[in-house]
Tab-separated table of N, CA and C in Angstrom:
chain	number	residue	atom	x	y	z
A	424	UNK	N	-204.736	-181.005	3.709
A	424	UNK	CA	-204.258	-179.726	4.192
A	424	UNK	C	-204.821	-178.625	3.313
A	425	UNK	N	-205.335	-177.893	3.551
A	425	UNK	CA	-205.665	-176.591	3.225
A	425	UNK	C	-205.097	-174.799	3.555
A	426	UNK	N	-205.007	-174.242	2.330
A	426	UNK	CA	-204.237	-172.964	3.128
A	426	UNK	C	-204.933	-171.825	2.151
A	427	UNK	N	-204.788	-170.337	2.818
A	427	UNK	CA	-205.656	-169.381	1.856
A	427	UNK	C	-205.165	-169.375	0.669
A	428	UNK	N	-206.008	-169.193	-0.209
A	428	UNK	CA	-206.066	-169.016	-1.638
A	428	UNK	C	-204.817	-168.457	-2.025
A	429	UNK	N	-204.355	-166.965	-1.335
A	429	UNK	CA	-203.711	-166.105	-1.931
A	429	UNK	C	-202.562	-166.886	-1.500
A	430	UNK	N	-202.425	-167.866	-0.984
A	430	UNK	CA	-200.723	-168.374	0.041
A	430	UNK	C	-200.875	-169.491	-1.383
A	431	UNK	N	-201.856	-170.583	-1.474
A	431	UNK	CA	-201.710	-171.307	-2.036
A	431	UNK	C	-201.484	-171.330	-3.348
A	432	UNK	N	-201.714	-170.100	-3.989
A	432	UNK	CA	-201.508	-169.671	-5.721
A	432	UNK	C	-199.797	-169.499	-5.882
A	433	UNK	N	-198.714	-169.634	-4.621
A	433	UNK	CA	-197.823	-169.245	-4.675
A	433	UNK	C	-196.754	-170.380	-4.993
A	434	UNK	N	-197.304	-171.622	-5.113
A	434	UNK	CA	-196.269	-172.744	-5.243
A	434	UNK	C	-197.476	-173.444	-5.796
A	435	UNK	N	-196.512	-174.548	-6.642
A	435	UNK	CA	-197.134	-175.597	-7.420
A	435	UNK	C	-197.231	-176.652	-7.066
A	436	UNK	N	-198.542	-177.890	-7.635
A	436	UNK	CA	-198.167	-179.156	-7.074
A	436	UNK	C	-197.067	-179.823	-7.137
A	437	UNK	N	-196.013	-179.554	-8.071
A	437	UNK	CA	-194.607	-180.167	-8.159
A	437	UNK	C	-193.851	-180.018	-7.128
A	438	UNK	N	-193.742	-178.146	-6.909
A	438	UNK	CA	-193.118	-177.705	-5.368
A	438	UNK	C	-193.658	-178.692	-4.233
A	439	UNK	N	-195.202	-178.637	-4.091
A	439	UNK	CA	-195.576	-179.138	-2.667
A	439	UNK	C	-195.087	-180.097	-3.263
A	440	UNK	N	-194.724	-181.162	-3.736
A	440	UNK	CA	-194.653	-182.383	-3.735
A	440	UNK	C	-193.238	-183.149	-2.999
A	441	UNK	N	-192.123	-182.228	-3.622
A	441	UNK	CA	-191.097	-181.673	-3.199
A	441	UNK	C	-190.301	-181.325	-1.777
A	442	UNK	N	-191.120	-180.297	-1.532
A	442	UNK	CA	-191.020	-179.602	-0.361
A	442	UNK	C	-191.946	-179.574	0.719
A	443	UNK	N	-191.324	-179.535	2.042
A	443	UNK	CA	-192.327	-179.439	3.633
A	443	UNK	C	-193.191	-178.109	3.055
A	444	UNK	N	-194.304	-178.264	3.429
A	444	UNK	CA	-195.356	-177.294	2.893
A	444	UNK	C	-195.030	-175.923	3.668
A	445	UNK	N	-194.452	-176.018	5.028
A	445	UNK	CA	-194.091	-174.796	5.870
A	445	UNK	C	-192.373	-173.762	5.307
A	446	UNK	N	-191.898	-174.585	4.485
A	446	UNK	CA	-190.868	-173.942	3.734
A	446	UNK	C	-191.749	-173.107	2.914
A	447	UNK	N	-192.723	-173.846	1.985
A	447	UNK	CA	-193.368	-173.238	1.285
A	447	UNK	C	-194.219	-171.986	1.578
A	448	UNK	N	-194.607	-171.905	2.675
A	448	UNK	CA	-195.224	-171.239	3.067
A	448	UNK	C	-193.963	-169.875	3.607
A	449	UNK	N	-193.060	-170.299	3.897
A	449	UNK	CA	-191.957	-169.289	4.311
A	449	UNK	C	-191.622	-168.447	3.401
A	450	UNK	N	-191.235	-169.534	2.134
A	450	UNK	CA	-190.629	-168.315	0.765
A	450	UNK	C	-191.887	-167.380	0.930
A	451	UNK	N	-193.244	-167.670	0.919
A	451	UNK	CA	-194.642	-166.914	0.690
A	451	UNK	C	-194.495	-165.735	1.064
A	452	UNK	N	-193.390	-165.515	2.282
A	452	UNK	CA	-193.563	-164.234	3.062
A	452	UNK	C	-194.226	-164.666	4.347
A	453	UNK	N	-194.966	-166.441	4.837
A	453	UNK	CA	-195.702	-166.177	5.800
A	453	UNK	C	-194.834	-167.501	6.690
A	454	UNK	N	-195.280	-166.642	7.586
A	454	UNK	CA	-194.293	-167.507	9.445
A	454	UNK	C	-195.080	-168.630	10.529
A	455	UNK	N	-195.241	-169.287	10.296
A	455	UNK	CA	-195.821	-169.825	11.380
A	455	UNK	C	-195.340	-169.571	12.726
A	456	UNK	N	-196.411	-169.200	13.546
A	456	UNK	CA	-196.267	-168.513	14.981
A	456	UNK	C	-196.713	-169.663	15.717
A	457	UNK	N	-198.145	-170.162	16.197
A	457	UNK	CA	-198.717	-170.993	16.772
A	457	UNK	C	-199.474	-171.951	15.946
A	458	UNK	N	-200.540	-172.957	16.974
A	458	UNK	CA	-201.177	-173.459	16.101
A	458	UNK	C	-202.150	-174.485	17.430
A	459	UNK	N	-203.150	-175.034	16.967
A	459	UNK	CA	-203.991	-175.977	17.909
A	459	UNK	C	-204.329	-176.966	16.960
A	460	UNK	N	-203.699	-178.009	18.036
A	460	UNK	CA	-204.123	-179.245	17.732
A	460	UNK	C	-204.705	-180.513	18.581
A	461	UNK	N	-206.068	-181.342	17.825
A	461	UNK	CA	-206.745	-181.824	18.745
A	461	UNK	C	-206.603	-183.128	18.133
A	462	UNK	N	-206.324	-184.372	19.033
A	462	UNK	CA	-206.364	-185.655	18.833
A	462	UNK	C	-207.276	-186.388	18.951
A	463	UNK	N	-207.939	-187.404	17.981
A	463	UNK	CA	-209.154	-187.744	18.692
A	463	UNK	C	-209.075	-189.371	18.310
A	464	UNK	N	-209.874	-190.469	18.284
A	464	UNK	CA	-210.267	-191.331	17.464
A	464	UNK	C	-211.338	-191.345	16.323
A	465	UNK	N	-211.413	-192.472	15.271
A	465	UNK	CA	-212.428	-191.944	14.717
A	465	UNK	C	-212.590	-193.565	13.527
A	466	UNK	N	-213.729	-193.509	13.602
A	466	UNK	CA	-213.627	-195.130	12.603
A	466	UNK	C	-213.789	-195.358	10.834
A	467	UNK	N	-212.818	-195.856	10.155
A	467	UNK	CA	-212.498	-195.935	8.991
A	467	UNK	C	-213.581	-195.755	8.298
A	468	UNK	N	-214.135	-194.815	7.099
A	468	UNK	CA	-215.077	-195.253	6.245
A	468	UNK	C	-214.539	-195.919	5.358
A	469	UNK	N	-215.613	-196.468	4.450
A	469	UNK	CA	-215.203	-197.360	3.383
A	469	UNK	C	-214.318	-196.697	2.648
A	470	UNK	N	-214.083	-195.391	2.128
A	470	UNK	CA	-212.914	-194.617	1.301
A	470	UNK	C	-212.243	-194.560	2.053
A	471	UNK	N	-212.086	-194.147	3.337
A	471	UNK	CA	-210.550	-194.110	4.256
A	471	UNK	C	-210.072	-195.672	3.993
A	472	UNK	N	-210.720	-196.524	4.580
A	472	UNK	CA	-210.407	-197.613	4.725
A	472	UNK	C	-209.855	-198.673	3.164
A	473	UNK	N	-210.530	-197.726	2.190
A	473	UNK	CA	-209.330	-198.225	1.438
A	473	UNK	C	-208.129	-197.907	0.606
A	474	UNK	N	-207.989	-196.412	1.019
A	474	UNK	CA	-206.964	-195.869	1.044
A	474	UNK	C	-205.964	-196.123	1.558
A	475	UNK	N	-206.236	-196.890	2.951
A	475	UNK	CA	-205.360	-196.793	4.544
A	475	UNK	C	-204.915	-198.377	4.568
A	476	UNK	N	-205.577	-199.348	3.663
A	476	UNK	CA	-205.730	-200.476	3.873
A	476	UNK	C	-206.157	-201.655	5.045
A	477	UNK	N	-207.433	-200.464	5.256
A	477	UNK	CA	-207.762	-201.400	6.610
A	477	UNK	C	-209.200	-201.892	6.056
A	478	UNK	N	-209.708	-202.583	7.458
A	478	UNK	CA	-211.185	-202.746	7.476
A	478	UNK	C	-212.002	-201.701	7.552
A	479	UNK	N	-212.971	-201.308	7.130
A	479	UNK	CA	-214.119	-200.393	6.853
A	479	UNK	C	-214.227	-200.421	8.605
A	480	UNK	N	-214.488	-199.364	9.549
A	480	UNK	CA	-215.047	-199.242	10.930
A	480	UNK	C	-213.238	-199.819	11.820
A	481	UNK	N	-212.389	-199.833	11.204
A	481	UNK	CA	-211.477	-200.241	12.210
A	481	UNK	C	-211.430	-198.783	12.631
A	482	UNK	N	-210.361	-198.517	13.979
A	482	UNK	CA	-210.254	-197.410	14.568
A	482	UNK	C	-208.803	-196.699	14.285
A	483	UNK	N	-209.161	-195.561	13.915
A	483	UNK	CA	-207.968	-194.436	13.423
A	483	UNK	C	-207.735	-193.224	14.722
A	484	UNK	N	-206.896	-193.030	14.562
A	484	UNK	CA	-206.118	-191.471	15.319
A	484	UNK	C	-206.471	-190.580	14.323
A	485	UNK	N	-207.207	-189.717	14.505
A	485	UNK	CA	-207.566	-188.743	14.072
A	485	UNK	C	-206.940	-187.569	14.162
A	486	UNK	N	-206.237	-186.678	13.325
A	486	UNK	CA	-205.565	-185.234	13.902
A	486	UNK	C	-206.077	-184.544	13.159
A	487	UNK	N	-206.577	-182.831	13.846
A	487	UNK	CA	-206.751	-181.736	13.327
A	487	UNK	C	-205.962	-180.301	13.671
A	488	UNK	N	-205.536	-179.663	12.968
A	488	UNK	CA	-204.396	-178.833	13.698
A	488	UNK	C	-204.590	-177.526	12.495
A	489	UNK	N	-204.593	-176.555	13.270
A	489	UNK	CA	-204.795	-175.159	12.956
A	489	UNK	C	-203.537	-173.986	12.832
A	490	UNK	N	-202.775	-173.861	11.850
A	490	UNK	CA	-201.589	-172.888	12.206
A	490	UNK	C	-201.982	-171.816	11.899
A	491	UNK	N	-201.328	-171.057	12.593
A	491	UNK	CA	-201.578	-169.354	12.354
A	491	UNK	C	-200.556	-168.599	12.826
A	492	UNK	N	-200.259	-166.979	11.811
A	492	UNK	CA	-199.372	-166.612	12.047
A	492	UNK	C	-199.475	-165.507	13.186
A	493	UNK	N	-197.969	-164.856	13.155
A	493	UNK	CA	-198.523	-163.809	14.068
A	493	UNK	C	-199.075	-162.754	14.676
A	494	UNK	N	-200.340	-162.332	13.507
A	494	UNK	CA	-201.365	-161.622	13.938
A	494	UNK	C	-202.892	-162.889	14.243
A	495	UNK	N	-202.472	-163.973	14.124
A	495	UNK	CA	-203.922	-164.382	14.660
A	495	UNK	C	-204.503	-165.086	12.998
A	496	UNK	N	-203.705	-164.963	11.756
A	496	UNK	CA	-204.999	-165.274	10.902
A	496	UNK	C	-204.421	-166.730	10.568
A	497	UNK	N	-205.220	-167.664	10.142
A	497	UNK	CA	-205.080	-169.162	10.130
A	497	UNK	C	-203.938	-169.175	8.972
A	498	UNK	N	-203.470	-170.301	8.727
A	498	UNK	CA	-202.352	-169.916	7.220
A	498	UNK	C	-202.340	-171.616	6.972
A	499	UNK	N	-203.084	-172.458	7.841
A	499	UNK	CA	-202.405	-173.586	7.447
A	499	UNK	C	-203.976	-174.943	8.460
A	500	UNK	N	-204.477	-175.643	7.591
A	500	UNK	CA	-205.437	-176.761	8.347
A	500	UNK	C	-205.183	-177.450	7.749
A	501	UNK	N	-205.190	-178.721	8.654
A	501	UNK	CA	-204.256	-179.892	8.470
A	501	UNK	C	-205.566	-180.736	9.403
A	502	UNK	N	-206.209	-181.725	8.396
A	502	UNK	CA	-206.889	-183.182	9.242
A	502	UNK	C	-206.363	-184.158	8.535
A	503	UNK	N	-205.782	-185.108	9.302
A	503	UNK	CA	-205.084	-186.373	9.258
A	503	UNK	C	-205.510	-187.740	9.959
A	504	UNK	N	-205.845	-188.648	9.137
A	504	UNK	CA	-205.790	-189.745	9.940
A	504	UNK	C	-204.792	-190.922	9.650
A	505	UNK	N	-204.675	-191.647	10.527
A	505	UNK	CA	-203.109	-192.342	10.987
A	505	UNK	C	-203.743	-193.626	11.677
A	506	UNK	N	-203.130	-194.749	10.965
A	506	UNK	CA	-203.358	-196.069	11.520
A	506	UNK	C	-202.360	-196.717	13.039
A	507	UNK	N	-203.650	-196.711	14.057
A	507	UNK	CA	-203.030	-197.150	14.843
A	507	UNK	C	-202.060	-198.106	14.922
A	508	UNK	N	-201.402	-198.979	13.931
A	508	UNK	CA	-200.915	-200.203	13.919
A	508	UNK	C	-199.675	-199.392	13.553
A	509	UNK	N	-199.601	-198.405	13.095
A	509	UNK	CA	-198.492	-197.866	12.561
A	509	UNK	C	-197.612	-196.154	13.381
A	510	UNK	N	-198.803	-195.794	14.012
A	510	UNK	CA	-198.476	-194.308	14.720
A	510	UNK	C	-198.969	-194.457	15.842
A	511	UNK	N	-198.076	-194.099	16.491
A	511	UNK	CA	-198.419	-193.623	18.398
A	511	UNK	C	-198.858	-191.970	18.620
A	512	UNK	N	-199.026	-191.824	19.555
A	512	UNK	CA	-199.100	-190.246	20.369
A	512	UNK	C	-198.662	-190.749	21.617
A	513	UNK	N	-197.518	-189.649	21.288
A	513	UNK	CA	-196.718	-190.041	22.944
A	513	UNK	C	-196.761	-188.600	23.470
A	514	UNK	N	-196.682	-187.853	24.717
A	514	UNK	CA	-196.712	-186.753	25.625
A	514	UNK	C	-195.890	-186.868	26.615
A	515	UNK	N	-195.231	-186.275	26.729
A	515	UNK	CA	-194.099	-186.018	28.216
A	515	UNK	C	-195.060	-184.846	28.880
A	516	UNK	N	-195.431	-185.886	30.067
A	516	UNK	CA	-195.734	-184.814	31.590
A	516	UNK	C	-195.302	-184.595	32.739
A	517	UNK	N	-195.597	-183.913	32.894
A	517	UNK	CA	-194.640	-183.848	34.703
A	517	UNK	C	-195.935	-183.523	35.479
A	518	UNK	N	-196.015	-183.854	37.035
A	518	UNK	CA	-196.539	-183.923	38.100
A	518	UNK	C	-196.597	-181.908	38.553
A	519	UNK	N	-197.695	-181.434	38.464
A	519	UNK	CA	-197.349	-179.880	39.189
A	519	UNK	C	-198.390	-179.750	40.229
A	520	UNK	N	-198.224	-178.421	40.732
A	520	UNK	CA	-199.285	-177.740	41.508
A	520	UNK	C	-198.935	-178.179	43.020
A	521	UNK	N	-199.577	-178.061	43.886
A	521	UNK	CA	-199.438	-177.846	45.393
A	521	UNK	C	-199.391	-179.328	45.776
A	522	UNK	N	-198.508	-179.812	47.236
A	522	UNK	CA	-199.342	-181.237	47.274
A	522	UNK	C	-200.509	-181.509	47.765
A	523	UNK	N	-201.438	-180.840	48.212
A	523	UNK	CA	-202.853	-181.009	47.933
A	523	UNK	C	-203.478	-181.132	46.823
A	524	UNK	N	-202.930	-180.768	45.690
A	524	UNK	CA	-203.544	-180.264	44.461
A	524	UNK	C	-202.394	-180.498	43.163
A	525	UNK	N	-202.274	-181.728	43.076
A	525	UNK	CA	-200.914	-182.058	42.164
A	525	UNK	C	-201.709	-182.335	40.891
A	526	UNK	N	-201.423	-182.387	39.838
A	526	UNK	CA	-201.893	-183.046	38.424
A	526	UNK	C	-201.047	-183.097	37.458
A	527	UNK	N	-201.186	-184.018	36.693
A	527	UNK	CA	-200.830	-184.170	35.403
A	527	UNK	C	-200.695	-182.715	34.273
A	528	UNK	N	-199.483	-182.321	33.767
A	528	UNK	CA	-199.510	-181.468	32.516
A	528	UNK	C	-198.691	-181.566	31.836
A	529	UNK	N	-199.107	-181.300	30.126
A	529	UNK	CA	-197.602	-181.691	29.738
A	529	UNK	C	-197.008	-180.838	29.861
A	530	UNK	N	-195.538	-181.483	29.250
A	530	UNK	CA	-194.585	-180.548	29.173
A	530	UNK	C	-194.570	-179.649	27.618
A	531	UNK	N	-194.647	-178.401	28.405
A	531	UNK	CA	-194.979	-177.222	27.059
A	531	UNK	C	-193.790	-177.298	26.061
A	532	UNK	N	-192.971	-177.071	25.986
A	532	UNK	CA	-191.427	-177.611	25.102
A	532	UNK	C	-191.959	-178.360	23.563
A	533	UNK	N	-192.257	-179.832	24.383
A	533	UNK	CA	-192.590	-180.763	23.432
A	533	UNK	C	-193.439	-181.924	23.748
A	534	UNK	N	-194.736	-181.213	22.950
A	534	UNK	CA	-195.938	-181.961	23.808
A	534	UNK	C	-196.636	-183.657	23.105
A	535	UNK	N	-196.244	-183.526	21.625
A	535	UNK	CA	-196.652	-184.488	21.025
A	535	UNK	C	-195.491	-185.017	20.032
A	536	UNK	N	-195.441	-186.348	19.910
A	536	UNK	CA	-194.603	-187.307	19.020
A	536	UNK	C	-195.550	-187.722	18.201
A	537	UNK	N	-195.699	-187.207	16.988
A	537	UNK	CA	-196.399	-188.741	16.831
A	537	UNK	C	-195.473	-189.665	15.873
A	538	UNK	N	-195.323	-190.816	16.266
A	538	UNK	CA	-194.405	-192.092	15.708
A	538	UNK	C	-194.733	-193.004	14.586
A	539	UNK	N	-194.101	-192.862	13.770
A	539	UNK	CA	-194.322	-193.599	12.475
A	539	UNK	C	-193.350	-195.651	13.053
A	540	UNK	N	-194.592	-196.285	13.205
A	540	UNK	CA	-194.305	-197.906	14.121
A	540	UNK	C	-193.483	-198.246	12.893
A	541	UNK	N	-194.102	-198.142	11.737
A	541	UNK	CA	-193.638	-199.370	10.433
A	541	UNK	C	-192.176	-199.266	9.813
């Protein structure tokens, strides 16, 4: 995770260690408004993989996610990877649009779980 300089000079590694980094970021003065996040796969290198305790090339869930407050400026990047044996991505969708023209979307509310299996 990464955050601007001037946010990150404001708490210590003891704090983050401590505390959800978005508290931290609250005392800062700064709010999280939105944020984008993209799921992908992606295969272990030899340092992931032995961090993660897998095989070198097994396959990971990949997350990257962008917060920002509410004028638009980033405050918060976050890339994560997560062993499939252990985390899901789950999505609640519902069926919309015309019945000619129905599709899949999620539901805006609450679009991603991701599940800790172990």
């Amino acid at each position: 995770t990464c955050v601007p300089e001037s946010i990150g000079r404001t708490f210590t590694r003891k704090e983050l260690a401590a505390q959800p980094l978005l508290t931290l970021l609250e005392r800062a003065g700064v709010a999280a408004d939105h944020a984008t996040q993209d799921i992908s796969a992606e295969l272990a290198t030899p340092e992931v993989a032995r961090v993660l305790g897998v095989e070198v090339g097994s396959p990971l869930i990949a997350m990257v996610r962008t917060v920002f407050d509410e004028s638009g400026r980033g405050i918060e990047h976050l890339r994560a990877l997560y062993r499939p044996d252990r985390y899901s991505v789950r999505m609640t969708m519902v069926r919309r649009g015309q019945p000619s023209d129905r599709r899949w979307e999620p539901v805006r509310q609450r679009v991603m779980v991701l599940e800790d299996l172990a």
